[in-house]
Amino acid sequence: GRQVVYRNKLGSISDVGTVGDPKRIRELQPDLILHSSDLNESLEIFSDIAPTVSIRRSENLFDRLRLTAELFGKKRQAENWIARYESKENDFWRNYDSGRTVRETAAVILQLQEQLFVMGNRGIALTLYHPLTFRPAKEVETMIGDGIPFLAIAAADLPAYAGDRIFLLIGEDGLSQSEARKLTGSRLWQELPAVQAARYHVTDAKWNFDDPITRDMLLAMLPQLLSQPS
């Protein structure tokens, strides 16, 4: 909740912990539990509290939204949102890439405290890797093909993953900020072809989510992101 772009909308929502603390959940006496889960994860500890529906976090945004909407009788509203979103997204990239003859490759790099990650097809990358615009850099494409959502890397690995364009996302905490300054001030970063060509963009890690609210707000923020530094 402290990381997302819509944190100001969470005031009336109880925090039950990152993985869901059964004790705290039971105290809320829920009628239904929606659990963002991985494959083969046991949900018995939650289904003992209330009927539990598993929503696979690996499923794409639209499938997760449709499942949730069906549970609450909101299928029409979900389909309307999906249609509006896809139309806005296609219009944006069509205008952004107008006149371009080659689709650039791109890499999304995340600095969280002392660790660097390269993103596969997860978070902000789902918006950037669009059929009308950016393609994953070669090594990122391999990650996506292997079903790897993100990968921890060393700074020395950056040249292997960087594409024609780099999107650097930075956590808002002090350690992430200082480590990012070290990275961007390093010779390794300065010698990346994308950096030398001023084809890199820096923003907050809060945009690295792929829920409907973030994806909607991201479309409005993209012109600002893509205008800096090139």
Coordinates of N, CA and C in Angstrom, one line a residue:
G1 N 0.8 -1.2 0.0 CA 0.0 0.0 0.0 C 0.8 1.3 0.0
R2 N 2.0 1.2 0.6 CA 2.9 2.4 0.6 C 3.6 2.6 -0.7
Q3 N 3.5 1.7 -1.6 CA 4.3 1.8 -2.9 C 3.4 2.2 -4.0
V4 N 2.1 2.0 -4.0 CA 1.3 2.2 -5.2 C 1.0 3.7 -5.4
V5 N 0.5 4.0 -6.6 CA 0.3 5.4 -7.0 C -1.1 5.9 -6.4
Y6 N -1.9 5.0 -6.0 CA -3.3 5.4 -5.5 C -3.3 5.2 -4.0
R7 N -2.2 5.4 -3.3 CA -2.2 5.2 -1.8 C -3.2 6.1 -1.1
N8 N -3.5 7.2 -1.7 CA -4.5 8.1 -1.0 C -5.9 7.6 -1.0
K9 N -6.2 6.5 -1.7 CA -7.5 5.9 -1.8 C -7.6 4.7 -0.8
L10 N -6.6 4.4 0.0 CA -6.6 3.2 0.8 C -6.9 3.5 2.3
G11 N -7.4 4.7 2.6 CA -7.6 5.0 4.0 C -8.5 4.1 4.8
S12 N -9.6 3.6 4.1 CA -10.6 2.8 4.8 C -10.3 1.3 4.7
I13 N -9.1 0.9 4.1 CA -8.8 -0.5 3.9 C -7.8 -1.0 4.9
S14 N -8.1 -2.1 5.6 CA -7.3 -2.6 6.6 C -6.1 -3.3 6.0
D15 N -4.9 -3.1 6.6 CA -3.7 -3.7 6.1 C -3.6 -5.1 6.8
V16 N -3.5 -6.2 5.9 CA -3.4 -7.5 6.5 C -2.1 -8.1 6.2
G17 N -1.1 -7.3 5.8 CA 0.3 -7.8 5.6 C 0.5 -8.2 4.2
T18 N 1.7 -8.3 3.8 CA 2.1 -8.6 2.4 C 1.6 -9.9 1.9
V19 N 1.6 -11.0 2.8 CA 1.2 -12.3 2.3 C -0.2 -12.7 3.0
G20 N -0.7 -11.8 3.8 CA -2.0 -12.1 4.4 C -1.9 -12.8 5.7
D21 N -2.0 -12.0 6.8 CA -1.9 -12.6 8.2 C -3.2 -13.2 8.6
P22 N -3.3 -14.5 8.7 CA -4.6 -15.1 9.0 C -5.3 -14.6 10.2
K23 N -4.5 -14.3 11.3 CA -5.1 -13.7 12.5 C -5.7 -12.4 12.2
R24 N -5.1 -11.5 11.5 CA -5.6 -10.2 11.2 C -6.9 -10.3 10.3
I25 N -6.8 -11.2 9.4 CA -7.9 -11.4 8.5 C -9.1 -12.0 9.2
R26 N -8.9 -12.9 10.1 CA -10.0 -13.5 10.9 C -10.7 -12.4 11.7
E27 N -10.0 -11.5 12.3 CA -10.5 -10.4 13.1 C -11.5 -9.5 12.3
L28 N -11.3 -9.4 11.0 CA -12.1 -8.6 10.1 C -13.4 -9.3 9.8
Q29 N -13.6 -10.6 10.0 CA -14.8 -11.4 9.8 C -15.3 -11.2 8.3
P30 N -14.4 -11.5 7.4 CA -14.8 -11.3 6.0 C -15.9 -12.4 5.5
D31 N -16.7 -12.0 4.6 CA -17.6 -12.9 3.9 C -17.0 -13.6 2.8
L32 N -15.9 -13.0 2.2 CA -15.2 -13.6 1.1 C -13.8 -13.1 1.1
I33 N -12.9 -14.0 0.7 CA -11.5 -13.7 0.6 C -11.0 -13.9 -0.9
L34 N -10.4 -12.8 -1.5 CA -9.8 -12.9 -2.8 C -8.3 -13.0 -2.5
H35 N -7.7 -14.0 -3.0 CA -6.3 -14.3 -2.7 C -5.5 -14.3 -3.9
S36 N -4.5 -13.3 -4.0 CA -3.6 -13.3 -5.1 C -2.5 -14.4 -4.9
S37 N -2.5 -15.4 -5.7 CA -1.7 -16.6 -5.3 C -0.9 -17.1 -6.5
D38 N 0.0 -18.0 -6.2 CA 0.9 -18.6 -7.2 C 0.3 -20.0 -7.4
L39 N 0.8 -20.7 -8.4 CA 0.4 -22.1 -8.6 C 0.8 -23.0 -7.5
N40 N -0.1 -23.9 -7.2 CA 0.2 -24.9 -6.1 C 0.3 -24.4 -4.7
E41 N -0.2 -23.2 -4.5 CA -0.2 -22.6 -3.2 C -1.4 -23.0 -2.4
S42 N -1.2 -23.5 -1.2 CA -2.3 -24.0 -0.4 C -3.1 -22.8 0.2
L43 N -4.4 -22.8 0.0 CA -5.3 -21.7 0.5 C -6.1 -22.2 1.7
E44 N -5.8 -23.4 2.2 CA -6.6 -23.9 3.3 C -6.7 -23.0 4.5
I45 N -5.6 -22.4 4.8 CA -5.5 -21.5 6.0 C -6.5 -20.4 5.9
F46 N -6.8 -19.9 4.6 CA -7.7 -18.8 4.4 C -9.1 -19.3 4.2
S47 N -9.3 -20.5 3.6 CA -10.7 -21.0 3.4 C -11.3 -21.5 4.7
D48 N -10.5 -21.7 5.7 CA -11.0 -22.0 7.0 C -11.7 -20.8 7.7
I49 N -11.3 -19.6 7.2 CA -11.9 -18.3 7.7 C -13.1 -17.9 6.9
A50 N -13.1 -18.0 5.6 CA -14.2 -17.6 4.8 C -14.0 -18.2 3.4
P51 N -15.1 -18.3 2.6 CA -14.9 -18.8 1.2 C -13.8 -18.0 0.5
T52 N -12.9 -18.7 -0.1 CA -11.7 -18.1 -0.7 C -11.6 -18.4 -2.2
V53 N -11.4 -17.3 -3.0 CA -11.2 -17.4 -4.4 C -9.7 -17.1 -4.7
S54 N -9.1 -18.0 -5.5 CA -7.7 -17.7 -5.9 C -7.7 -17.0 -7.2
I55 N -6.9 -15.9 -7.2 CA -6.7 -15.1 -8.5 C -5.2 -15.2 -8.7
R56 N -4.8 -15.9 -9.7 CA -3.4 -16.2 -10.1 C -2.7 -14.8 -10.4
R57 N -1.7 -14.5 -9.7 CA -1.0 -13.2 -10.0 C -0.3 -13.3 -11.4
S58 N -0.1 -14.5 -11.9 CA 0.6 -14.6 -13.2 C -0.4 -14.4 -14.4
E59 N -1.7 -14.4 -14.1 CA -2.7 -14.1 -15.2 C -2.6 -12.7 -15.6
N60 N -3.0 -12.4 -16.9 CA -2.9 -11.0 -17.3 C -4.0 -10.2 -16.7
L61 N -3.8 -8.9 -16.8 CA -4.7 -7.9 -16.1 C -6.2 -8.2 -16.5
F62 N -6.5 -8.3 -17.7 CA -7.9 -8.4 -18.2 C -8.5 -9.7 -17.6
D63 N -7.8 -10.8 -17.6 CA -8.4 -12.0 -17.0 C -8.6 -11.9 -15.5
R64 N -7.7 -11.2 -14.8 CA -7.9 -11.0 -13.4 C -9.1 -10.1 -13.1
L65 N -9.2 -9.1 -13.9 CA -10.4 -8.1 -13.8 C -11.7 -8.8 -14.1
R66 N -11.7 -9.6 -15.1 CA -13.0 -10.3 -15.5 C -13.4 -11.3 -14.4
L67 N -12.4 -12.0 -13.8 CA -12.8 -13.0 -12.8 C -13.4 -12.2 -11.6
T68 N -12.7 -11.1 -11.2 CA -13.2 -10.3 -10.0 C -14.6 -9.8 -10.3
A69 N -14.8 -9.3 -11.5 CA -16.0 -8.6 -11.9 C -17.2 -9.7 -11.9
E70 N -16.9 -10.9 -12.4 CA -17.9 -11.9 -12.4 C -18.4 -12.3 -11.0
L71 N -17.5 -12.3 -10.0 CA -17.8 -12.6 -8.6 C -18.8 -11.6 -8.1
F72 N -18.8 -10.3 -8.6 CA -19.6 -9.3 -8.0 C -20.7 -8.8 -9.0
G73 N -20.9 -9.6 -10.0 CA -22.0 -9.2 -11.0 C -21.7 -7.9 -11.7
K74 N -20.4 -7.7 -12.1 CA -20.0 -6.4 -12.7 C -19.3 -6.7 -14.1
K75 N -19.7 -7.8 -14.8 CA -19.1 -8.2 -16.0 C -19.2 -7.1 -17.1
R76 N -20.3 -6.5 -17.2 CA -20.5 -5.4 -18.2 C -19.6 -4.2 -17.9
Q77 N -19.5 -3.8 -16.7 CA -18.6 -2.7 -16.3 C -17.1 -3.1 -16.6
A78 N -16.8 -4.3 -16.4 CA -15.4 -4.7 -16.6 C -15.1 -4.7 -18.1
E79 N -16.0 -5.2 -18.9 CA -15.8 -5.2 -20.4 C -15.8 -3.8 -20.9
N80 N -16.6 -2.9 -20.4 CA -16.6 -1.5 -20.8 C -15.2 -0.9 -20.5
W81 N -14.7 -1.1 -19.3 CA -13.4 -0.6 -18.9 C -12.3 -1.1 -19.8
I82 N -12.3 -2.4 -20.1 CA -11.3 -3.0 -21.0 C -11.3 -2.4 -22.3
A83 N -12.5 -2.2 -22.9 CA -12.6 -1.6 -24.3 C -12.1 -0.2 -24.3
R84 N -12.5 0.6 -23.2 CA -12.0 2.0 -23.2 C -10.5 2.1 -23.0
Y85 N -10.0 1.2 -22.2 CA -8.5 1.2 -21.9 C -7.8 0.8 -23.2
E86 N -8.2 -0.2 -23.9 CA -7.5 -0.6 -25.1 C -7.5 0.4 -26.1
S87 N -8.6 1.1 -26.2 CA -8.8 2.2 -27.2 C -7.8 3.3 -26.9
K88 N -7.8 3.7 -25.6 CA -6.9 4.8 -25.2 C -5.4 4.4 -25.4
E89 N -5.1 3.2 -25.0 CA -3.7 2.7 -25.2 C -3.2 2.7 -26.6
N90 N -4.1 2.2 -27.5 CA -3.7 2.1 -28.9 C -3.6 3.5 -29.5
D91 N -4.5 4.4 -29.1 CA -4.5 5.8 -29.6 C -3.2 6.4 -29.2
F92 N -2.8 6.2 -27.9 CA -1.6 6.9 -27.4 C -0.3 6.4 -28.2
W93 N -0.2 5.1 -28.3 CA 1.0 4.6 -29.0 C 1.0 4.9 -30.5
R94 N -0.2 4.9 -31.1 CA -0.2 5.2 -32.5 C 0.2 6.7 -32.8
N95 N -0.1 7.5 -31.9 CA 0.3 8.9 -32.0 C 1.8 9.1 -31.6
Y96 N 2.3 8.4 -30.6 CA 3.6 8.5 -30.2 C 4.6 8.0 -31.2
D97 N 4.3 6.9 -31.9 CA 5.2 6.2 -32.8 C 4.9 6.7 -34.3
S98 N 4.1 7.7 -34.4 CA 3.7 8.2 -35.8 C 5.0 8.5 -36.6
G99 N 5.2 7.9 -37.7 CA 6.3 8.2 -38.6 C 7.5 7.4 -38.3
R100 N 7.6 6.6 -37.2 CA 8.7 5.8 -36.9 C 8.7 4.5 -37.8
T101 N 9.8 4.2 -38.4 CA 9.9 3.0 -39.3 C 10.5 1.8 -38.6
V102 N 11.1 2.0 -37.4 CA 11.7 0.8 -36.7 C 11.3 0.8 -35.3
R103 N 10.8 -0.3 -34.8 CA 10.4 -0.4 -33.4 C 11.7 -0.6 -32.6
E104 N 11.9 0.3 -31.6 CA 13.0 0.2 -30.8 C 12.9 -0.9 -29.8
T105 N 14.0 -1.4 -29.3 CA 14.0 -2.4 -28.2 C 14.1 -1.6 -26.9
A106 N 13.6 -2.1 -25.8 CA 13.6 -1.4 -24.5 C 13.8 -2.4 -23.4
A107 N 14.4 -1.9 -22.3 CA 14.6 -2.7 -21.1 C 14.1 -1.9 -19.9
V108 N 13.4 -2.5 -19.0 CA 12.9 -1.9 -17.8 C 13.8 -2.4 -16.6
I109 N 14.5 -1.5 -16.0 CA 15.4 -1.8 -14.9 C 14.9 -1.2 -13.6
L110 N 14.9 -2.0 -12.6 CA 14.3 -1.5 -11.3 C 15.4 -1.5 -10.2
Q111 N 15.6 -0.4 -9.6 CA 16.5 -0.2 -8.4 C 15.7 -0.2 -7.2
L112 N 15.8 -1.3 -6.4 CA 15.1 -1.4 -5.1 C 16.2 -1.7 -4.0
Q113 N 16.4 -0.6 -3.3 CA 17.5 -0.6 -2.3 C 18.8 -1.0 -3.0
E114 N 19.5 -2.0 -2.6 CA 20.8 -2.3 -3.2 C 20.8 -3.2 -4.4
Q115 N 19.5 -3.7 -4.7 CA 19.4 -4.7 -5.7 C 18.8 -4.1 -7.0
L116 N 19.4 -4.5 -8.1 CA 18.9 -4.2 -9.4 C 18.1 -5.4 -10.0
F117 N 17.0 -5.1 -10.6 CA 16.2 -6.1 -11.3 C 15.9 -5.7 -12.7
V118 N 15.8 -6.7 -13.6 CA 15.4 -6.4 -14.9 C 14.0 -7.1 -15.0
M119 N 13.0 -6.3 -15.6 CA 11.6 -6.8 -15.6 C 11.4 -7.6 -16.9
G120 N 10.6 -8.6 -16.8 CA 10.1 -9.3 -17.9 C 8.8 -8.7 -18.4
N121 N 7.8 -9.5 -18.6 CA 6.5 -9.0 -19.0 C 5.6 -8.8 -17.8
R122 N 6.0 -7.8 -16.9 CA 5.3 -7.6 -15.6 C 5.4 -6.1 -15.3
G123 N 4.4 -5.6 -14.7 CA 4.5 -4.2 -14.2 C 4.4 -3.2 -15.4
I124 N 5.2 -2.2 -15.4 CA 5.1 -1.1 -16.4 C 5.5 -1.7 -17.8
A125 N 6.3 -2.8 -17.8 CA 6.7 -3.4 -19.1 C 5.5 -3.8 -19.9
L126 N 4.4 -4.2 -19.2 CA 3.2 -4.6 -20.0 C 2.6 -3.4 -20.8
T127 N 2.8 -2.2 -20.4 CA 2.3 -1.1 -21.1 C 3.4 -0.7 -22.2
L128 N 4.6 -0.8 -21.9 CA 5.7 -0.3 -22.8 C 5.9 -1.3 -24.0
Y129 N 5.8 -2.6 -23.7 CA 5.9 -3.6 -24.8 C 4.6 -3.8 -25.5
H130 N 4.3 -2.8 -26.3 CA 3.0 -2.8 -27.1 C 3.3 -3.1 -28.5
P131 N 2.4 -3.8 -29.2 CA 2.6 -4.1 -30.7 C 2.9 -2.9 -31.5
L132 N 2.5 -1.7 -31.1 CA 2.7 -0.5 -31.9 C 4.0 0.3 -31.6
T133 N 4.7 -0.2 -30.6 CA 5.9 0.6 -30.2 C 7.1 -0.3 -29.7
F134 N 7.5 -0.3 -28.5 CA 8.8 -0.9 -28.0 C 8.7 -2.4 -28.0
R135 N 9.8 -3.1 -28.4 CA 10.0 -4.5 -28.3 C 10.9 -4.8 -27.1
P136 N 10.8 -5.9 -26.4 CA 11.7 -6.3 -25.4 C 13.1 -6.4 -26.0
A137 N 14.2 -6.0 -25.2 CA 15.5 -6.2 -25.6 C 15.7 -7.8 -25.7
K138 N 16.7 -8.2 -26.4 CA 16.9 -9.6 -26.8 C 16.9 -10.5 -25.5
E139 N 17.7 -10.2 -24.5 CA 17.8 -11.0 -23.3 C 16.5 -11.0 -22.5
V140 N 15.8 -9.8 -22.6 CA 14.5 -9.7 -21.9 C 13.5 -10.6 -22.6
E141 N 13.5 -10.6 -24.0 CA 12.6 -11.4 -24.7 C 12.8 -12.9 -24.4
T142 N 14.0 -13.3 -24.1 CA 14.3 -14.7 -23.7 C 13.7 -14.9 -22.3
M143 N 13.8 -14.0 -21.4 CA 13.2 -14.1 -20.1 C 11.7 -14.3 -20.2
I144 N 11.1 -13.5 -21.1 CA 9.6 -13.6 -21.2 C 9.2 -14.9 -21.8
G145 N 10.0 -15.4 -22.8 CA 9.7 -16.7 -23.3 C 9.8 -17.8 -22.3
D146 N 10.7 -17.6 -21.4 CA 10.9 -18.6 -20.3 C 10.0 -18.5 -19.1
G147 N 9.1 -17.5 -19.2 CA 8.1 -17.3 -18.2 C 8.7 -16.6 -16.9
I148 N 9.8 -15.9 -17.0 CA 10.5 -15.3 -15.9 C 9.9 -13.8 -15.8
P149 N 9.2 -13.5 -14.7 CA 8.6 -12.2 -14.6 C 9.6 -11.0 -14.3
F150 N 10.6 -11.4 -13.5 CA 11.7 -10.4 -13.3 C 12.9 -11.2 -12.8
L151 N 14.1 -10.5 -12.9 CA 15.3 -11.2 -12.6 C 16.3 -10.3 -11.9
A152 N 16.8 -10.7 -10.7 CA 17.8 -9.9 -10.0 C 19.1 -10.0 -10.8
I153 N 19.8 -8.8 -11.0 CA 21.0 -8.8 -11.8 C 22.0 -7.9 -11.1
A154 N 23.3 -8.1 -11.4 CA 24.3 -7.2 -11.0 C 24.5 -6.0 -11.9
A155 N 25.0 -4.9 -11.5 CA 25.2 -3.8 -12.4 C 26.0 -4.1 -13.6
A156 N 27.0 -5.0 -13.4 CA 27.8 -5.4 -14.5 C 27.1 -6.2 -15.6
D157 N 25.9 -6.7 -15.3 CA 25.0 -7.4 -16.3 C 24.2 -6.4 -17.1
L158 N 24.2 -5.2 -16.8 CA 23.3 -4.2 -17.5 C 23.5 -4.2 -19.0
P159 N 24.8 -4.2 -19.5 CA 24.9 -4.1 -20.9 C 24.3 -5.3 -21.7
A160 N 24.2 -6.4 -21.0 CA 23.6 -7.6 -21.7 C 22.1 -7.5 -21.8
Y161 N 21.5 -6.6 -21.0 CA 20.0 -6.5 -21.0 C 19.5 -5.2 -21.6
A162 N 20.3 -4.2 -21.6 CA 19.9 -2.9 -22.1 C 19.6 -3.0 -23.6
G163 N 18.5 -2.3 -24.0 CA 18.1 -2.2 -25.4 C 18.4 -0.8 -26.0
D164 N 17.7 -0.5 -27.0 CA 17.9 0.8 -27.6 C 17.5 1.9 -26.6
R165 N 16.6 1.6 -25.7 CA 16.1 2.5 -24.8 C 16.0 1.8 -23.4
I166 N 16.3 2.6 -22.3 CA 16.2 2.1 -21.0 C 15.2 2.9 -20.2
F167 N 14.4 2.2 -19.4 CA 13.5 2.8 -18.4 C 14.0 2.3 -17.1
L168 N 14.5 3.3 -16.3 CA 15.0 3.0 -14.9 C 14.0 3.5 -13.9
L169 N 13.5 2.5 -13.1 CA 12.5 2.8 -12.0 C 13.3 2.7 -10.7
I170 N 13.0 3.6 -9.8 CA 13.7 3.7 -8.6 C 12.7 3.8 -7.4
G171 N 13.0 2.9 -6.4 CA 12.2 3.0 -5.1 C 12.3 4.3 -4.5
E172 N 11.3 4.7 -3.7 CA 11.3 6.0 -3.1 C 12.1 6.1 -1.8
D173 N 12.6 5.0 -1.2 CA 13.3 5.1 0.0 C 14.7 5.6 -0.2
G174 N 15.3 6.1 0.8 CA 16.7 6.7 0.7 C 17.7 5.8 0.1
L175 N 17.8 4.5 0.5 CA 18.8 3.6 0.0 C 18.6 3.4 -1.5
S176 N 17.4 3.2 -1.9 CA 17.2 3.0 -3.4 C 17.7 4.3 -4.1
Q177 N 17.3 5.4 -3.6 CA 17.7 6.7 -4.3 C 19.2 6.8 -4.3
S178 N 19.9 6.6 -3.2 CA 21.4 6.7 -3.2 C 22.1 5.7 -4.1
E179 N 21.6 4.5 -4.1 CA 22.1 3.4 -5.0 C 21.9 3.8 -6.5
A180 N 20.8 4.4 -6.8 CA 20.5 4.8 -8.2 C 21.4 5.9 -8.6
R181 N 21.7 6.8 -7.6 CA 22.7 7.9 -8.0 C 24.1 7.3 -8.3
K182 N 24.5 6.3 -7.5 CA 25.7 5.7 -7.7 C 25.7 5.0 -9.1
L183 N 24.6 4.4 -9.4 CA 24.5 3.7 -10.7 C 24.6 4.7 -11.9
T184 N 23.8 5.7 -11.8 CA 23.7 6.6 -13.0 C 25.0 7.5 -13.1
G185 N 25.8 7.6 -12.0 CA 27.0 8.3 -12.0 C 28.2 7.4 -12.4
S186 N 28.0 6.2 -12.6 CA 29.1 5.2 -12.9 C 29.5 5.3 -14.3
R187 N 30.7 4.9 -14.6 CA 31.2 4.8 -16.0 C 30.4 3.7 -16.7
L188 N 30.0 2.6 -16.1 CA 29.3 1.6 -16.8 C 28.0 2.1 -17.3
W189 N 27.3 2.9 -16.5 CA 26.0 3.5 -17.0 C 26.2 4.5 -18.1
Q190 N 27.2 5.3 -17.9 CA 27.5 6.4 -18.9 C 27.9 5.8 -20.3
E191 N 28.5 4.6 -20.3 CA 28.9 4.0 -21.5 C 27.9 3.2 -22.2
L192 N 26.7 3.0 -21.6 CA 25.6 2.3 -22.3 C 25.2 3.0 -23.5
P193 N 25.0 2.4 -24.7 CA 24.6 3.1 -25.9 C 23.3 3.9 -25.7
A194 N 22.4 3.3 -25.0 CA 21.1 4.1 -24.8 C 21.3 5.3 -24.0
V195 N 22.2 5.3 -23.0 CA 22.5 6.5 -22.3 C 23.3 7.5 -23.1
Q196 N 24.2 7.1 -23.8 CA 25.0 8.0 -24.7 C 24.1 8.7 -25.8
A197 N 23.1 8.0 -26.2 CA 22.1 8.5 -27.2 C 21.0 9.3 -26.5
A198 N 21.0 9.4 -25.2 CA 20.0 10.1 -24.4 C 18.6 9.4 -24.6
R199 N 18.7 8.1 -24.7 CA 17.4 7.3 -24.9 C 17.2 6.6 -23.6
Y200 N 17.1 7.3 -22.5 CA 16.8 6.6 -21.2 C 15.8 7.5 -20.4
H201 N 15.0 6.9 -19.6 CA 13.9 7.6 -18.8 C 13.9 7.1 -17.4
V202 N 13.8 8.0 -16.5 CA 13.8 7.7 -15.0 C 12.5 8.1 -14.4
T203 N 12.0 7.1 -13.6 CA 10.7 7.5 -12.9 C 10.7 6.6 -11.6
D204 N 9.6 6.8 -10.8 CA 9.4 6.1 -9.5 C 9.0 4.7 -9.7
A205 N 9.4 3.8 -8.8 CA 9.0 2.4 -8.9 C 7.5 2.2 -8.7
K206 N 6.8 3.2 -8.2 CA 5.4 3.1 -7.9 C 4.6 2.8 -9.2
W207 N 5.2 3.1 -10.4 CA 4.5 2.8 -11.6 C 4.7 1.4 -12.1
N208 N 5.5 0.6 -11.3 CA 5.8 -0.8 -11.8 C 4.7 -1.8 -11.3
F209 N 3.5 -1.5 -11.5 CA 2.4 -2.4 -11.1 C 1.4 -2.5 -12.4
D210 N 0.7 -3.6 -12.4 CA -0.2 -3.7 -13.6 C -1.6 -4.0 -13.2
D211 N -2.1 -3.3 -12.2 CA -3.5 -3.3 -11.8 C -4.2 -2.2 -12.7
P212 N -5.6 -2.3 -12.8 CA -6.3 -1.3 -13.6 C -6.1 0.1 -13.3
I213 N -6.0 0.5 -12.0 CA -5.9 1.9 -11.6 C -4.5 2.4 -12.0
T214 N -3.5 1.6 -11.8 CA -2.1 2.1 -12.1 C -2.0 2.2 -13.7
R215 N -2.5 1.2 -14.4 CA -2.4 1.2 -15.8 C -3.1 2.4 -16.4
D216 N -4.3 2.7 -15.9 CA -5.0 3.9 -16.4 C -4.3 5.2 -16.1
M217 N -3.7 5.3 -14.9 CA -3.0 6.5 -14.5 C -1.7 6.7 -15.3
L218 N -1.1 5.5 -15.6 CA 0.2 5.5 -16.3 C 0.0 6.1 -17.7
L219 N -1.1 5.8 -18.4 CA -1.3 6.4 -19.7 C -1.2 7.9 -19.7
A220 N -1.8 8.5 -18.6 CA -1.7 9.9 -18.5 C -0.4 10.5 -18.2
M221 N 0.5 9.6 -17.5 CA 1.8 10.1 -17.2 C 2.9 9.8 -18.2
L222 N 2.6 8.9 -19.2 CA 3.6 8.5 -20.2 C 4.1 9.7 -21.0
P223 N 3.3 10.7 -21.4 CA 3.9 11.8 -22.2 C 5.1 12.5 -21.4
Q224 N 4.9 12.6 -20.1 CA 5.9 13.3 -19.3 C 7.1 12.4 -19.2
L225 N 6.9 11.1 -19.0 CA 8.0 10.1 -18.9 C 8.8 10.1 -20.2
L226 N 8.1 10.0 -21.3 CA 8.8 9.8 -22.6 C 9.5 11.1 -23.1
S227 N 9.1 12.2 -22.5 CA 9.7 13.5 -23.0 C 11.1 13.7 -22.3
Q228 N 11.5 12.9 -21.3 CA 12.8 13.1 -20.7 C 13.6 11.9 -20.7
P229 N 14.9 12.0 -20.9 CA 15.6 13.1 -21.4 C 15.5 13.3 -22.9
S230 N 14.9 12.3 -23.6 CA 14.9 12.4 -25.1 C 13.5 12.1 -25.6

